[in-house]
Amino acid sequence: MRSTTYRRIPPLTRLRRRASALLMTGLMVGALATPLLAENFESRLALAPEPFDGLAAYDDLDPITELPDLRKVPAGPKRKAAFFELLVPIIEAENARIAAQRDWLRAIAERDTPLDEYEQARLAELCGRYRVECRGQEVDGRLLNRVDTLPLELVVIQAVEESGWGTSRFARQGNNLFGMRCFTGGCGLGQQGSGRRYQAFDSVQDAVRAYIHNLNTHRAYERLRTRRAELARQGTVTAEALIATLDNYAVRADYKDVLLSLLRTNSDLIQRHSSDDTA
């Protein structure tokens, strides 16, 4: 097992403020200073091939390309701590990246001035990535329903259940912590004794990003996205409320009950590993 150093990130609230400040600065530059900087929108687009991935919130974490063999860590509190220490910063960073995208979309939606060419290209890119057919310069409400974060506890608990605390073969050999399947011939890793195949990812970060993107875009999880938007309008989005919408994630009849039990058992410990914890 190779040695890996896990770097913590600042509190998520601080990251969101920093991301918003950077994005608003970018909007101001696009609207007021583009001629001064002698940048055209093609060169600006080339500098950031994926929206906002250059934010320090995400780059603070080195890619984990090989999941440590957690079978060597004693089951119980020590394995839990090792799993949360590895996974929580990655989820927080990915949520911060998505929050930055969402803040940018809301900022341009509320602005009176038209989008410049760079901003139009960015908007079209996000619409394509989140599988929403956008028209013109308007920020579609369906896009905002998809470009949104997930509760930390929800992501962690599903990773716990689907990977057996990071010890499953798919987790160890393919960084697949969420039981995500693939359906093209020869893809990913095969399940012994069945024809099922499961995705393999280059890093744990890629797996987390793919899982969140799947819940944010696949038609099977439209009810989750609708419920999340309702809860956000009411003020609080919780893992427990969203677990109730995961009917299509697994075929097991007791799947949601298992997730709820894991959540209630581990919620406090997850929060203690969160960068928002002030204890």
Coordinates of C-alpha atoms in Angstrom, one line a residue:
M1 CA 0.0 0.0 0.0
R2 CA 1.5 3.3 -1.1
S3 CA 1.8 6.1 1.4
T4 CA -0.6 9.0 0.7
T5 CA -0.9 12.3 2.4
Y6 CA -4.4 13.7 2.6
R7 CA -4.6 17.5 2.7
R8 CA -7.5 19.2 4.4
I9 CA -9.3 22.0 2.7
P10 CA -10.7 25.2 4.4
P11 CA -14.3 25.3 5.6
L12 CA -16.8 24.9 2.8
T13 CA -18.5 28.2 3.6
R14 CA -15.1 30.0 3.2
L15 CA -14.6 28.1 -0.1
R16 CA -17.9 29.2 -1.4
R17 CA -17.2 32.9 -0.5
R18 CA -13.8 32.6 -2.2
A19 CA -15.3 30.9 -5.2
S20 CA -18.0 33.5 -5.5
A21 CA -15.5 36.4 -5.2
L22 CA -13.4 34.9 -7.9
L23 CA -16.4 34.3 -10.2
M24 CA -17.7 37.8 -9.7
T25 CA -14.3 39.2 -10.4
G26 CA -14.3 37.2 -13.6
L27 CA -17.7 38.6 -14.5
M28 CA -16.4 42.1 -14.0
V29 CA -13.4 41.5 -16.1
G30 CA -15.5 40.0 -18.8
A31 CA -17.8 43.0 -18.8
L32 CA -15.4 45.9 -18.2
A33 CA -11.8 44.9 -18.8
T34 CA -11.6 42.5 -21.7
P35 CA -10.2 45.0 -24.2
L36 CA -7.6 46.2 -21.6
L37 CA -6.4 42.6 -21.1
A38 CA -6.4 41.9 -24.8
E39 CA -8.1 38.5 -24.3
N40 CA -10.6 37.0 -26.7
F41 CA -13.1 34.5 -25.6
E42 CA -11.3 31.6 -27.3
S43 CA -8.2 32.1 -25.3
R44 CA -10.1 32.5 -22.1
L45 CA -11.9 29.3 -22.8
A46 CA -8.7 27.5 -23.5
L47 CA -7.2 28.6 -20.2
A48 CA -10.0 26.7 -18.3
P49 CA -11.1 23.6 -20.2
E50 CA -13.6 22.7 -17.5
P51 CA -15.5 25.4 -15.6
F52 CA -13.9 26.4 -12.4
D53 CA -11.7 23.4 -11.9
G54 CA -8.8 25.7 -11.3
L55 CA -10.2 27.0 -8.0
A56 CA -7.9 26.4 -5.1
A57 CA -10.8 24.6 -3.3
Y58 CA -10.4 21.6 -5.7
D59 CA -6.6 21.9 -6.5
D60 CA -5.7 21.6 -2.8
L61 CA -6.2 17.8 -3.0
D62 CA -3.7 15.6 -4.8
P63 CA -5.5 12.9 -6.9
I64 CA -5.8 9.6 -5.1
T65 CA -5.2 7.2 -7.9
E66 CA -4.9 4.1 -5.8
L67 CA -7.3 3.5 -2.9
P68 CA -5.4 2.4 0.2
D69 CA -6.2 -1.2 1.2
L70 CA -8.5 -0.5 4.2
R71 CA -8.7 -4.3 4.9
K72 CA -5.4 -3.8 6.6
V73 CA -7.0 -1.3 9.0
P74 CA -8.9 -3.0 11.9
A75 CA -12.6 -2.9 11.4
G76 CA -14.5 -0.5 13.7
P77 CA -13.5 3.0 14.8
K78 CA -10.0 2.9 13.2
R79 CA -11.3 1.9 9.7
K80 CA -14.2 4.3 9.9
A81 CA -11.8 7.2 10.8
A82 CA -9.4 6.2 7.9
F83 CA -12.3 6.0 5.4
F84 CA -13.8 9.4 6.5
E85 CA -10.4 11.1 6.5
L86 CA -9.8 10.0 3.0
L87 CA -13.2 10.6 1.5
V88 CA -14.7 13.7 3.3
P89 CA -12.2 16.3 1.9
I90 CA -12.8 15.0 -1.7
I91 CA -16.6 15.3 -1.3
E92 CA -16.3 18.8 0.2
A93 CA -14.0 19.9 -2.7
E94 CA -16.3 18.6 -5.3
N95 CA -19.3 20.2 -3.7
A96 CA -17.3 23.5 -3.6
R97 CA -16.7 23.2 -7.3
I98 CA -20.3 22.6 -8.1
A99 CA -21.3 25.5 -5.7
A100 CA -19.0 27.8 -7.7
Q101 CA -20.7 26.8 -10.9
R102 CA -24.1 27.4 -9.4
D103 CA -23.1 30.8 -8.0
W104 CA -21.9 31.8 -11.4
L105 CA -25.1 30.7 -13.0
R106 CA -27.2 32.6 -10.5
A107 CA -25.0 35.7 -10.9
I108 CA -25.5 35.9 -14.7
A109 CA -29.2 35.1 -14.3
E110 CA -29.7 38.1 -12.0
R111 CA -27.6 40.5 -14.1
D112 CA -29.2 43.0 -16.4
T113 CA -26.3 43.2 -18.9
P114 CA -26.1 40.6 -21.8
L115 CA -23.5 37.8 -21.7
D116 CA -20.3 38.2 -23.6
E117 CA -19.1 35.5 -26.0
Y118 CA -17.0 33.8 -23.3
E119 CA -19.9 33.7 -20.9
Q120 CA -22.2 32.3 -23.6
A121 CA -19.7 29.6 -24.4
R122 CA -19.4 28.7 -20.7
L123 CA -23.2 28.6 -20.3
A124 CA -23.5 26.3 -23.3
E125 CA -20.8 24.1 -21.9
L126 CA -22.7 23.7 -18.6
C127 CA -26.0 23.1 -20.4
G128 CA -24.3 20.3 -22.4
R129 CA -22.6 18.8 -19.4
Y130 CA -25.8 18.7 -17.3
R131 CA -27.9 17.5 -20.2
V132 CA -30.3 20.5 -20.4
E133 CA -31.4 22.0 -23.7
C134 CA -30.8 25.7 -23.0
R135 CA -31.9 28.5 -25.4
G136 CA -30.1 31.7 -25.9
Q137 CA -28.7 33.5 -22.9
E138 CA -31.3 32.6 -20.3
V139 CA -30.3 30.4 -17.4
D140 CA -32.9 27.6 -17.5
G141 CA -34.5 26.6 -14.1
R142 CA -33.9 23.0 -15.0
L143 CA -30.2 23.7 -15.1
L144 CA -30.2 25.2 -11.7
N145 CA -32.1 22.1 -10.4
R146 CA -29.2 20.0 -11.6
V147 CA -26.1 22.2 -10.9
D148 CA -26.3 21.8 -7.1
T149 CA -24.5 20.1 -4.2
L150 CA -25.4 17.0 -2.3
P151 CA -25.3 16.6 1.5
L152 CA -21.9 15.4 2.7
E153 CA -23.5 12.6 4.8
L154 CA -25.5 11.3 1.8
V155 CA -22.5 10.8 -0.3
V156 CA -20.4 9.3 2.5
I157 CA -23.1 6.8 3.5
Q158 CA -23.7 5.6 0.0
A159 CA -20.0 5.1 -0.4
V160 CA -19.9 3.1 2.9
E161 CA -22.8 0.8 1.8
E162 CA -21.7 0.3 -1.8
S163 CA -18.0 -0.3 -1.1
G164 CA -18.1 -2.0 2.3
W165 CA -16.1 0.8 3.9
G166 CA -13.8 1.0 0.9
T167 CA -12.8 -2.7 1.0
S168 CA -14.8 -4.1 -2.0
R169 CA -12.9 -5.3 -5.1
F170 CA -14.4 -2.7 -7.2
A171 CA -13.2 0.0 -4.8
R172 CA -9.7 -1.4 -4.4
Q173 CA -9.1 -2.2 -8.1
G174 CA -11.2 0.5 -9.8
N175 CA -11.7 3.3 -7.2
N176 CA -15.4 2.6 -7.6
L177 CA -16.9 3.5 -4.2
F178 CA -20.5 3.8 -5.3
G179 CA -21.3 0.5 -7.2
M180 CA -21.6 2.4 -10.5
R181 CA -22.2 0.0 -13.4
C182 CA -21.1 0.2 -17.0
F183 CA -22.8 -1.4 -20.0
T184 CA -20.4 -1.5 -23.0
G185 CA -18.6 -4.6 -23.9
G186 CA -15.5 -5.2 -21.8
C187 CA -15.8 -2.0 -19.9
G188 CA -14.6 -1.6 -16.3
L189 CA -14.4 -4.6 -14.0
G190 CA -16.5 -7.8 -14.3
Q191 CA -18.4 -9.3 -11.4
Q192 CA -17.5 -12.9 -10.8
G193 CA -20.4 -15.2 -11.4
S194 CA -22.5 -12.7 -13.4
G195 CA -22.4 -10.7 -16.6
R196 CA -22.5 -7.4 -14.7
R197 CA -19.6 -5.0 -15.1
Y198 CA -18.7 -2.0 -13.0
Q199 CA -16.9 1.2 -13.8
A200 CA -13.3 1.7 -13.1
F201 CA -12.0 5.3 -12.4
D202 CA -8.5 6.8 -12.6
S203 CA -8.9 8.3 -9.1
V204 CA -11.2 8.5 -6.1
Q205 CA -11.9 12.1 -7.1
D206 CA -13.1 10.9 -10.5
A207 CA -15.4 8.4 -8.8
V208 CA -16.9 11.0 -6.5
R209 CA -17.4 13.4 -9.4
A210 CA -19.1 10.7 -11.5
Y211 CA -21.4 9.7 -8.7
I212 CA -22.6 13.2 -8.0
H213 CA -23.0 14.0 -11.7
N214 CA -25.1 10.8 -12.1
L215 CA -27.5 11.9 -9.3
N216 CA -27.6 15.4 -10.8
T217 CA -28.4 14.4 -14.4
H218 CA -29.9 10.9 -14.7
R219 CA -33.6 10.7 -15.2
A220 CA -33.8 8.0 -12.5
Y221 CA -33.0 10.6 -9.9
E222 CA -35.4 13.4 -11.0
R223 CA -37.4 12.9 -7.8
L224 CA -34.2 13.5 -5.7
R225 CA -33.5 16.7 -7.6
T226 CA -37.1 17.9 -7.2
R227 CA -37.1 17.2 -3.5
R228 CA -33.7 18.9 -3.0
A229 CA -35.0 22.1 -4.7
E230 CA -38.1 22.0 -2.4
L231 CA -36.0 21.5 0.7
A232 CA -33.7 24.3 -0.4
R233 CA -36.6 26.7 -0.7
Q234 CA -37.6 25.7 2.9
G235 CA -34.1 26.3 4.1
T236 CA -32.5 22.9 4.8
V237 CA -31.5 20.0 2.6
T238 CA -30.8 16.9 4.6
A239 CA -29.3 13.5 3.8
E240 CA -32.2 11.8 5.5
A241 CA -34.8 13.5 3.3
L242 CA -33.0 12.6 0.1
I243 CA -32.4 9.0 1.0
A244 CA -36.2 8.6 0.8
T245 CA -35.9 9.4 -3.0
L246 CA -33.3 6.7 -3.9
D247 CA -35.8 4.1 -5.0
N248 CA -34.0 3.5 -8.3
Y249 CA -30.4 3.3 -6.9
A250 CA -30.6 -0.3 -5.8
V251 CA -33.1 -3.2 -6.2
R252 CA -32.9 -4.3 -2.5
A253 CA -36.2 -3.7 -0.7
D254 CA -34.4 -2.7 2.5
Y255 CA -31.8 -0.4 0.8
K256 CA -33.2 2.9 2.2
D257 CA -33.5 1.4 5.6
V258 CA -29.9 0.3 5.5
L259 CA -28.8 3.8 4.5
L260 CA -30.8 5.5 7.2
S261 CA -29.3 3.1 9.8
L262 CA -25.8 3.9 8.7
L263 CA -26.6 7.6 8.7
R264 CA -27.9 7.6 12.2
T265 CA -25.0 5.6 13.4
N266 CA -22.3 7.6 11.7
S267 CA -23.6 11.1 11.2
D268 CA -21.8 12.6 14.2
L269 CA -18.5 11.0 13.2
I270 CA -18.8 12.2 9.6
Q271 CA -19.4 15.8 10.9
R272 CA -16.3 15.6 13.1
H273 CA -14.3 14.9 9.9
S274 CA -15.9 17.8 8.1
S275 CA -14.1 21.0 7.6
D276 CA -17.3 22.8 8.9
D277 CA -16.8 21.1 12.3
T278 CA -15.9 23.7 14.9
A279 CA -15.5 21.3 17.9

